[in-house]
Short mmCIF file of C-alpha atoms in Angstrom, two decimals:
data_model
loop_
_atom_site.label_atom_id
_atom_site.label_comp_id
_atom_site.label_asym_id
_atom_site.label_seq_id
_atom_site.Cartn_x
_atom_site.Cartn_y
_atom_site.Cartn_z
CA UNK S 1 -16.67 -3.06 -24.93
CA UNK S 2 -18.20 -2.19 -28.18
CA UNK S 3 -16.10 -4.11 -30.60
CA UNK S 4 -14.04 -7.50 -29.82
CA UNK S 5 -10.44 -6.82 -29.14
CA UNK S 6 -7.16 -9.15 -28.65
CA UNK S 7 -6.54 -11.00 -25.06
CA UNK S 8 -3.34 -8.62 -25.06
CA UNK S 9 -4.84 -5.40 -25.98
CA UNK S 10 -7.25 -6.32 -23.03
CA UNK S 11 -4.96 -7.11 -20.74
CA UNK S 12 -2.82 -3.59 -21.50
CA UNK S 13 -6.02 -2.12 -21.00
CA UNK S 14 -6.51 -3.39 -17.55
CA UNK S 15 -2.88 -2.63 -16.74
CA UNK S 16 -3.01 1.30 -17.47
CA UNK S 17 -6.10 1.37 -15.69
CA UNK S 18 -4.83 -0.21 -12.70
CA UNK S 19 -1.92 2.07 -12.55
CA UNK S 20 -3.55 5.18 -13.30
CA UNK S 21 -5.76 4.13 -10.40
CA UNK S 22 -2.61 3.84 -7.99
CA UNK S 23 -1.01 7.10 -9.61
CA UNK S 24 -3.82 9.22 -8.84
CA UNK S 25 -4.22 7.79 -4.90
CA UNK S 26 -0.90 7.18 -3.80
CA UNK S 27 0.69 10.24 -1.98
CA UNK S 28 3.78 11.64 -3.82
CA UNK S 29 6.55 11.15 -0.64
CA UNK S 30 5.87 7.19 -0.52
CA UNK S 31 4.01 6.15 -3.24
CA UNK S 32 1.85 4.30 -1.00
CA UNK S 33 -1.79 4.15 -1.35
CA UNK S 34 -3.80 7.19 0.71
CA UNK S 35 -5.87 6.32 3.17
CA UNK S 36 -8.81 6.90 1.43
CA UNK S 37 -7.98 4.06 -0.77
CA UNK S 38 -6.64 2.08 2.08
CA UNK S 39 -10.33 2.55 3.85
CA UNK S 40 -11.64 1.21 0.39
CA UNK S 41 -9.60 -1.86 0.35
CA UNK S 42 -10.47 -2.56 3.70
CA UNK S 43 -13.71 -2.43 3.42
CA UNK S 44 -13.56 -4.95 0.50
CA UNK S 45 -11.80 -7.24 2.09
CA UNK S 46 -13.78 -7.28 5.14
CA UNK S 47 -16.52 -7.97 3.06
CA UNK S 48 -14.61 -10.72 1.43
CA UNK S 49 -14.84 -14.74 2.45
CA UNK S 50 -11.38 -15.48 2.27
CA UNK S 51 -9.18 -15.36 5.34
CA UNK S 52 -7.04 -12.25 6.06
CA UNK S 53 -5.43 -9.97 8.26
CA UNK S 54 -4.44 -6.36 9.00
CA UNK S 55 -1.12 -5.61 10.52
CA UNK S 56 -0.91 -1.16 11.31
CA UNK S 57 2.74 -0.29 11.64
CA UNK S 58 3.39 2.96 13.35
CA UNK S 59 6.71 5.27 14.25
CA UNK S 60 6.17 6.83 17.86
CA UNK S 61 7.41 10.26 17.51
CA UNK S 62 8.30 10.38 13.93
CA UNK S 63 7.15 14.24 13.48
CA UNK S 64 9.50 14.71 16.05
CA UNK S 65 12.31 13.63 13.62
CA UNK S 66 10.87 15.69 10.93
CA UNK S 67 11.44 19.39 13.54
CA UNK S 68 14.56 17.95 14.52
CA UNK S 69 16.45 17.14 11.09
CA UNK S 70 14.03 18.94 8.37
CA UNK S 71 11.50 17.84 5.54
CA UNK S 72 14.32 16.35 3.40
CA UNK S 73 15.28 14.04 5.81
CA UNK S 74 12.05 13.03 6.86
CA UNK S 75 11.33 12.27 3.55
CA UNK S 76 14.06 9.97 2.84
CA UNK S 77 13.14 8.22 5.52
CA UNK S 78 9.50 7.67 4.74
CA UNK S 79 10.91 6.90 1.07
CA UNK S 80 13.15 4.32 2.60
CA UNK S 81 10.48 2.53 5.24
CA UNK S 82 7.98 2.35 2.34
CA UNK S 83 10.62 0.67 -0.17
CA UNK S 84 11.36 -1.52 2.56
CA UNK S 85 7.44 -2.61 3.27
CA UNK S 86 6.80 -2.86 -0.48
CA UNK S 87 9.62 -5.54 -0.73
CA UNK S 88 8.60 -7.14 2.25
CA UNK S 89 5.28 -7.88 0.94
CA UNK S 90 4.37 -10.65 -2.08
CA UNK S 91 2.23 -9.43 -4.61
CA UNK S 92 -1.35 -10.43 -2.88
CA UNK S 93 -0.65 -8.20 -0.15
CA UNK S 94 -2.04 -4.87 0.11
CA UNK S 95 0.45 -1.69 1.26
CA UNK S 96 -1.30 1.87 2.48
CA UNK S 97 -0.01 4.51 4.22
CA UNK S 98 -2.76 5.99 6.50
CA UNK S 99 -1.02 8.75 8.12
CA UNK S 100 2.73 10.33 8.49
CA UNK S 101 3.32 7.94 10.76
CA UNK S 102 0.87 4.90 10.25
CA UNK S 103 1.26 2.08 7.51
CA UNK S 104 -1.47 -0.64 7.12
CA UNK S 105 -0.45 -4.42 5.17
CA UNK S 106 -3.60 -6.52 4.63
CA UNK S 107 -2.42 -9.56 4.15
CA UNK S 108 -3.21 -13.28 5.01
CA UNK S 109 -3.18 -14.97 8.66
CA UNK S 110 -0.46 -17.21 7.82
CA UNK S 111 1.59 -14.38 5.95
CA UNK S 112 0.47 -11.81 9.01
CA UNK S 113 2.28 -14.62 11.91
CA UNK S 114 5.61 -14.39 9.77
CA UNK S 115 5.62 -10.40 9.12
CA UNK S 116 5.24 -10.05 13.19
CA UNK S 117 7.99 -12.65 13.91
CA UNK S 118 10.54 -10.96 11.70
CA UNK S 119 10.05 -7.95 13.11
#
């Protein structure tokens, strides 16, 4: 920065950036990350020394849902899963959508042993 500016005005800063960043790659149904994104976050944490985890949660047959009962209701259902992974996960954890009918949490070990067991 060119000029000094305030801890909060910095922090603000950092904030809007972070969610413009999320606005412009999270797909509009879910508000989930894209998995463009996803792929980038991945990559980072694979590259990362701290221990983690990747846990890809899939629908079988979920397109079939959307012929039988329309785009509407596939939607709310998408809507709904993703609300219900977001609140699942703590604020470290990382929540993409990679395809219709494929979500991805990146996570830690520990974290990744009590996601499967409640499931």
């Amino acid at each position: 920065m060119s000029e000094p500016i305030e801890q909060n005005e910095f922090l603000a800063r950092i904030k809007a950036h972070i969610r413009r960043t999320m606005e412009e790659n999270s797909l509009p149904v879910t508000n989930l990350p894209d998995i463009k994104f996803s792929k980038k976050i991945l990559k980072r944490t694979m590259k990362s020394k701290t221990e983690w985890a990747a846990l890809l949660i899939g629908f079988d047959n979920f397109t079939s849902y959307r012929e039988i009962y329309g785009e509407i209701a596939y939607n709310k259902i998408l809507q709904a899963f993703s609300a219900i992974l977001r609140a699942t996960a703590e604020y470290d954890d990382f929540v993409g959508q990679i395809s219709d009918e494929n979500f991805l949490i990146i996570t830690s070990s520990y974290k990744a042993e009590r996601y499967v067991k409640a499931s």
